[in-house]
């Protein structure tokens, strides 16, 4: 397994161990992890700290030229907010752990020239499947389905 993908999974597992949503991410530049993070909405009471956003935040302020050479690893298909950040910073490559439990805005990313690799890693699928089963209210609060009566 790729060491960077393994680091993203470790972040997801850490998030779950903290009582949060098990989604992890790392931002990599030239073979070095610049930032790592996991979904910390629950832990921090945050509206925006998805795994990808946390990794970007932990990478600190970087020049546009650096982002243009990065790869973002994430355990779950990026939601609209995280897709926007990927596009804003012009990150050219994203490695996605799985998109079976949630399919984010992959079509938009591809249409804007972002190279996507979807791994369909069984550990990522199992982690999210179990979490969604065990904590549906938390999943639905974050990026899960909105019920028909709330649309």
PDB file of C-alpha atoms in Angstrom:
ATOM      1  CA  UNK A   1       0.000   0.000   0.000  1.00  0.00           C
ATOM      2  CA  UNK A   2       1.118   3.518  -0.784  1.00  0.00           C
ATOM      3  CA  UNK A   3       2.527   5.254   2.324  1.00  0.00           C
ATOM      4  CA  UNK A   4       0.478   8.392   1.663  1.00  0.00           C
ATOM      5  CA  UNK A   5      -2.762   6.488   1.273  1.00  0.00           C
ATOM      6  CA  UNK A   6      -1.883   4.609   4.479  1.00  0.00           C
ATOM      7  CA  UNK A   7      -1.413   7.976   6.231  1.00  0.00           C
ATOM      8  CA  UNK A   8      -4.882   9.100   5.073  1.00  0.00           C
ATOM      9  CA  UNK A   9      -6.424   5.892   6.450  1.00  0.00           C
ATOM     10  CA  UNK A  10      -4.567   6.394   9.741  1.00  0.00           C
ATOM     11  CA  UNK A  11      -6.078   9.892   9.933  1.00  0.00           C
ATOM     12  CA  UNK A  12      -9.577   8.476   9.333  1.00  0.00           C
ATOM     13  CA  UNK A  13      -9.058   5.906  12.077  1.00  0.00           C
ATOM     14  CA  UNK A  14      -7.835   8.622  14.442  1.00  0.00           C
ATOM     15  CA  UNK A  15     -10.959  10.674  13.731  1.00  0.00           C
ATOM     16  CA  UNK A  16     -13.168   7.705  14.554  1.00  0.00           C
ATOM     17  CA  UNK A  17     -11.209   7.013  17.752  1.00  0.00           C
ATOM     18  CA  UNK A  18     -11.848  10.640  18.791  1.00  0.00           C
ATOM     19  CA  UNK A  19     -15.606  10.167  18.338  1.00  0.00           C
ATOM     20  CA  UNK A  20     -15.732  11.864  14.956  1.00  0.00           C
ATOM     21  CA  UNK A  21     -16.436  10.943  11.362  1.00  0.00           C
ATOM     22  CA  UNK A  22     -13.814   8.549   9.896  1.00  0.00           C
ATOM     23  CA  UNK A  23     -12.543  10.505   6.894  1.00  0.00           C
ATOM     24  CA  UNK A  24      -8.839  11.270   6.562  1.00  0.00           C
ATOM     25  CA  UNK A  25      -6.659  13.134   4.126  1.00  0.00           C
ATOM     26  CA  UNK A  26      -3.059  14.111   3.430  1.00  0.00           C
ATOM     27  CA  UNK A  27      -1.604  16.746   1.103  1.00  0.00           C
ATOM     28  CA  UNK A  28       1.630  15.599  -0.538  1.00  0.00           C
ATOM     29  CA  UNK A  29       4.247  17.656  -2.369  1.00  0.00           C
ATOM     30  CA  UNK A  30       7.234  15.974  -4.051  1.00  0.00           C
ATOM     31  CA  UNK A  31       7.072  12.882  -1.861  1.00  0.00           C
ATOM     32  CA  UNK A  32       6.592  14.734   1.428  1.00  0.00           C
ATOM     33  CA  UNK A  33       3.413  15.136   3.495  1.00  0.00           C
ATOM     34  CA  UNK A  34       2.771  18.858   3.916  1.00  0.00           C
ATOM     35  CA  UNK A  35      -0.457  18.532   5.850  1.00  0.00           C
ATOM     36  CA  UNK A  36      -2.542  15.769   7.297  1.00  0.00           C
ATOM     37  CA  UNK A  37      -5.989  15.868   8.769  1.00  0.00           C
ATOM     38  CA  UNK A  38      -9.267  14.170   9.496  1.00  0.00           C
ATOM     39  CA  UNK A  39     -12.867  15.198   9.775  1.00  0.00           C
ATOM     40  CA  UNK A  40     -13.034  17.127  13.060  1.00  0.00           C
ATOM     41  CA  UNK A  41     -16.499  18.666  12.849  1.00  0.00           C
ATOM     42  CA  UNK A  42     -17.591  16.857  16.008  1.00  0.00           C
ATOM     43  CA  UNK A  43     -14.356  17.274  17.950  1.00  0.00           C
ATOM     44  CA  UNK A  44     -13.981  20.999  17.158  1.00  0.00           C
ATOM     45  CA  UNK A  45     -17.660  21.909  16.775  1.00  0.00           C
ATOM     46  CA  UNK A  46     -16.736  23.058  13.276  1.00  0.00           C
ATOM     47  CA  UNK A  47     -18.935  23.572  10.254  1.00  0.00           C
ATOM     48  CA  UNK A  48     -16.081  23.089   7.772  1.00  0.00           C
ATOM     49  CA  UNK A  49     -13.374  20.785   9.107  1.00  0.00           C
ATOM     50  CA  UNK A  50     -13.785  17.886   6.709  1.00  0.00           C
ATOM     51  CA  UNK A  51     -10.694  15.696   6.288  1.00  0.00           C
ATOM     52  CA  UNK A  52      -9.486  17.516   3.178  1.00  0.00           C
ATOM     53  CA  UNK A  53     -10.073  20.943   4.708  1.00  0.00           C
ATOM     54  CA  UNK A  54      -8.204  19.920   7.874  1.00  0.00           C
ATOM     55  CA  UNK A  55      -5.235  18.658   5.830  1.00  0.00           C
ATOM     56  CA  UNK A  56      -5.128  21.925   3.871  1.00  0.00           C
ATOM     57  CA  UNK A  57      -5.370  23.949   7.087  1.00  0.00           C
ATOM     58  CA  UNK A  58      -2.578  21.920   8.691  1.00  0.00           C
ATOM     59  CA  UNK A  59      -0.368  22.395   5.618  1.00  0.00           C
ATOM     60  CA  UNK A  60      -0.444  26.118   6.341  1.00  0.00           C
ATOM     61  CA  UNK A  61      -0.438  28.967   3.875  1.00  0.00           C
ATOM     62  CA  UNK A  62       1.365  27.912   0.692  1.00  0.00           C
ATOM     63  CA  UNK A  63       2.089  29.595  -2.644  1.00  0.00           C
ATOM     64  CA  UNK A  64      -0.128  28.706  -5.608  1.00  0.00           C
ATOM     65  CA  UNK A  65       2.864  27.192  -7.415  1.00  0.00           C
ATOM     66  CA  UNK A  66       3.281  24.620  -4.648  1.00  0.00           C
ATOM     67  CA  UNK A  67      -0.378  23.493  -4.691  1.00  0.00           C
ATOM     68  CA  UNK A  68      -0.065  23.025  -8.460  1.00  0.00           C
ATOM     69  CA  UNK A  69       2.483  20.263  -7.779  1.00  0.00           C
ATOM     70  CA  UNK A  70       0.553  18.452  -5.026  1.00  0.00           C
ATOM     71  CA  UNK A  71      -1.500  15.310  -4.738  1.00  0.00           C
ATOM     72  CA  UNK A  72      -4.341  15.129  -2.226  1.00  0.00           C
ATOM     73  CA  UNK A  73      -5.105  11.709  -0.746  1.00  0.00           C
ATOM     74  CA  UNK A  74      -8.529  11.279   0.816  1.00  0.00           C
ATOM     75  CA  UNK A  75     -10.366   8.238   2.121  1.00  0.00           C
ATOM     76  CA  UNK A  76     -13.752   9.333   0.737  1.00  0.00           C
ATOM     77  CA  UNK A  77     -14.928  11.024  -2.465  1.00  0.00           C
ATOM     78  CA  UNK A  78     -14.731  14.817  -1.954  1.00  0.00           C
ATOM     79  CA  UNK A  79     -17.952  16.679  -1.123  1.00  0.00           C
ATOM     80  CA  UNK A  80     -18.847  19.969  -2.873  1.00  0.00           C
ATOM     81  CA  UNK A  81     -16.975  22.079  -0.290  1.00  0.00           C
ATOM     82  CA  UNK A  82     -13.780  20.039  -0.526  1.00  0.00           C
ATOM     83  CA  UNK A  83     -14.099  19.883  -4.311  1.00  0.00           C
ATOM     84  CA  UNK A  84     -14.228  23.674  -4.312  1.00  0.00           C
ATOM     85  CA  UNK A  85     -11.031  23.871  -2.251  1.00  0.00           C
ATOM     86  CA  UNK A  86      -9.271  21.441  -4.610  1.00  0.00           C
ATOM     87  CA  UNK A  87     -10.300  23.598  -7.569  1.00  0.00           C
ATOM     88  CA  UNK A  88      -9.518  26.882  -5.805  1.00  0.00           C
ATOM     89  CA  UNK A  89      -5.966  25.798  -5.048  1.00  0.00           C
ATOM     90  CA  UNK A  90      -5.587  24.047  -8.411  1.00  0.00           C
ATOM     91  CA  UNK A  91      -4.495  20.750  -6.903  1.00  0.00           C
ATOM     92  CA  UNK A  92      -3.988  18.595 -10.016  1.00  0.00           C
ATOM     93  CA  UNK A  93      -4.261  15.059  -8.587  1.00  0.00           C
ATOM     94  CA  UNK A  94      -6.549  13.402  -6.047  1.00  0.00           C
ATOM     95  CA  UNK A  95      -6.366   9.809  -4.844  1.00  0.00           C
ATOM     96  CA  UNK A  96      -9.741   8.692  -3.441  1.00  0.00           C
ATOM     97  CA  UNK A  97     -10.090   5.733  -1.091  1.00  0.00           C
ATOM     98  CA  UNK A  98     -13.667   4.939  -2.060  1.00  0.00           C
ATOM     99  CA  UNK A  99     -16.811   6.394  -3.608  1.00  0.00           C
ATOM    100  CA  UNK A 100     -19.297   3.603  -2.893  1.00  0.00           C
ATOM    101  CA  UNK A 101     -20.733   4.993   0.346  1.00  0.00           C
ATOM    102  CA  UNK A 102     -20.680   8.583  -0.947  1.00  0.00           C
ATOM    103  CA  UNK A 103     -20.063   9.904  -4.444  1.00  0.00           C
ATOM    104  CA  UNK A 104     -18.861  13.481  -4.305  1.00  0.00           C
ATOM    105  CA  UNK A 105     -18.293  15.935  -7.137  1.00  0.00           C
ATOM    106  CA  UNK A 106     -15.876  13.756  -9.081  1.00  0.00           C
ATOM    107  CA  UNK A 107     -17.457  14.724 -12.419  1.00  0.00           C
ATOM    108  CA  UNK A 108     -16.787  18.407 -11.724  1.00  0.00           C
ATOM    109  CA  UNK A 109     -13.197  17.689 -10.742  1.00  0.00           C
ATOM    110  CA  UNK A 110     -12.613  15.663 -13.920  1.00  0.00           C
ATOM    111  CA  UNK A 111     -14.291  18.336 -16.061  1.00  0.00           C
ATOM    112  CA  UNK A 112     -11.788  20.848 -14.674  1.00  0.00           C
ATOM    113  CA  UNK A 113      -8.803  18.635 -15.501  1.00  0.00           C
ATOM    114  CA  UNK A 114      -8.120  17.120 -12.076  1.00  0.00           C
ATOM    115  CA  UNK A 115      -6.658  13.627 -12.360  1.00  0.00           C
ATOM    116  CA  UNK A 116      -8.604  11.246 -10.111  1.00  0.00           C
ATOM    117  CA  UNK A 117      -7.605   7.784  -8.985  1.00  0.00           C
ATOM    118  CA  UNK A 118     -10.348   5.880  -7.162  1.00  0.00           C
ATOM    119  CA  UNK A 119      -8.862   2.989  -5.196  1.00  0.00           C
ATOM    120  CA  UNK A 120     -12.077   1.348  -3.828  1.00  0.00           C
ATOM    121  CA  UNK A 121     -10.062   0.225  -0.831  1.00  0.00           C
ATOM    122  CA  UNK A 122     -12.037  -2.345   1.186  1.00  0.00           C
ATOM    123  CA  UNK A 123     -10.878  -0.823   4.504  1.00  0.00           C
ATOM    124  CA  UNK A 124     -12.248   2.594   3.527  1.00  0.00           C
ATOM    125  CA  UNK A 125     -15.539   1.068   2.417  1.00  0.00           C
ATOM    126  CA  UNK A 126     -15.829  -0.986   5.632  1.00  0.00           C
ATOM    127  CA  UNK A 127     -14.943   1.998   7.834  1.00  0.00           C
ATOM    128  CA  UNK A 128     -17.632   4.224   6.294  1.00  0.00           C
ATOM    129  CA  UNK A 129     -20.254   1.482   5.977  1.00  0.00           C
ATOM    130  CA  UNK A 130     -19.948   0.647   9.670  1.00  0.00           C
ATOM    131  CA  UNK A 131     -19.933   4.318  10.670  1.00  0.00           C
ATOM    132  CA  UNK A 132     -23.040   5.124   8.590  1.00  0.00           C
ATOM    133  CA  UNK A 133     -24.810   2.104  10.115  1.00  0.00           C
ATOM    134  CA  UNK A 134     -23.769   2.936  13.688  1.00  0.00           C
ATOM    135  CA  UNK A 135     -24.176   6.743  13.553  1.00  0.00           C
ATOM    136  CA  UNK A 136     -26.733   7.625  10.829  1.00  0.00           C
ATOM    137  CA  UNK A 137     -27.746  10.856  12.565  1.00  0.00           C
ATOM    138  CA  UNK A 138     -24.166  12.147  12.531  1.00  0.00           C
ATOM    139  CA  UNK A 139     -23.581  11.028   8.952  1.00  0.00           C
ATOM    140  CA  UNK A 140     -26.768  12.761   7.805  1.00  0.00           C
ATOM    141  CA  UNK A 141     -25.762  15.932   9.658  1.00  0.00           C
ATOM    142  CA  UNK A 142     -22.480  16.056   7.769  1.00  0.00           C
ATOM    143  CA  UNK A 143     -22.734  15.039   4.105  1.00  0.00           C
ATOM    144  CA  UNK A 144     -25.307  12.258   4.068  1.00  0.00           C
ATOM    145  CA  UNK A 145     -28.697  12.327   2.434  1.00  0.00           C
ATOM    146  CA  UNK A 146     -31.201  15.004   3.327  1.00  0.00           C
ATOM    147  CA  UNK A 147     -34.584  13.518   4.138  1.00  0.00           C
ATOM    148  CA  UNK A 148     -37.450  14.328   1.772  1.00  0.00           C
ATOM    149  CA  UNK A 149     -39.247  16.451   4.376  1.00  0.00           C
ATOM    150  CA  UNK A 150     -36.217  18.743   4.766  1.00  0.00           C
ATOM    151  CA  UNK A 151     -35.628  19.431   1.057  1.00  0.00           C
TER     152      UNK A 151
END
